[in-house]
Amino acid sequence: MRIDKYLWCVRYYKTRNIATQACKKRQIKVNGAVAKPSREVYPTDKIELRKNQITYQLTVNDIPPNRVGAKLVDIYRIDTTPKEAFEAQELLKYSKDYYRKKGTGRPTKKDRRDIDDFYEEE
């Protein structure tokens, strides 16, 4: 089965076209080599894909006949993504929430107090 079709079947991408575009952007590797969308996938292949700033690592168990339900995905792949990747994503999410966007105006009274408290600690 093609790599783009496999990733669509095991629900890593919402559409097959998005999976194909990810392959063309060199975000998907099979056994350490960058994969084209037409690359065939076999059981025991190791797939590494970059999505939402997380590098997912998975091993192919079996080839699904067509797109499978979310509960059946674990039959066809083993997810070996390290937990540190998800923890880094959480930290990134919190850091984005804290900082103000450029051009949002002057700091509020609360922001000013937070800034003052930060400088007083040092």
PDB file of C-alpha atoms in Angstrom, residues 6 9-10 43-44 59-65 68-79:
ATOM      1  CA  TYR A   6      -1.635   4.137   4.659  1.00  0.00           C
ATOM      2  CA  CYS A   9      -6.192   4.822   6.490  1.00  0.00           C
ATOM      3  CA  VAL A  10      -4.752   4.843  10.033  1.00  0.00           C
ATOM      4  CA  PRO A  43       4.712  -4.693   7.786  1.00  0.00           C
ATOM      5  CA  THR A  44       7.622  -3.968  10.187  1.00  0.00           C
ATOM      6  CA  THR A  59       5.784   0.771  13.260  1.00  0.00           C
ATOM      7  CA  VAL A  60       3.531  -0.863  10.682  1.00  0.00           C
ATOM      8  CA  ASN A  61       1.863  -4.019  12.039  1.00  0.00           C
ATOM      9  CA  ASP A  62      -0.411  -4.841   9.137  1.00  0.00           C
ATOM     10  CA  ILE A  63      -1.888  -3.217   6.049  1.00  0.00           C
ATOM     11  CA  PRO A  64      -5.555  -2.171   6.419  1.00  0.00           C
ATOM     12  CA  PRO A  65      -7.937  -3.005   3.551  1.00  0.00           C
ATOM     13  CA  VAL A  68     -10.456   2.061   9.623  1.00  0.00           C
ATOM     14  CA  GLY A  69     -12.309   3.364  12.648  1.00  0.00           C
ATOM     15  CA  ALA A  70     -10.423   5.119  15.424  1.00  0.00           C
ATOM     16  CA  LYS A  71     -10.805   2.160  17.787  1.00  0.00           C
ATOM     17  CA  LEU A  72      -9.249  -0.262  15.263  1.00  0.00           C
ATOM     18  CA  VAL A  73      -6.160   1.821  14.424  1.00  0.00           C
ATOM     19  CA  ASP A  74      -3.967   0.054  17.009  1.00  0.00           C
ATOM     20  CA  ILE A  75      -4.337  -3.231  15.113  1.00  0.00           C
ATOM     21  CA  TYR A  76      -2.458  -1.794  12.143  1.00  0.00           C
ATOM     22  CA  ARG A  77       0.304   0.242  13.825  1.00  0.00           C
ATOM     23  CA  ILE A  78       2.380   0.553  17.001  1.00  0.00           C
ATOM     24  CA  ASP A  79       2.946   4.125  18.172  1.00  0.00           C
TER      25      ASP A  79
END
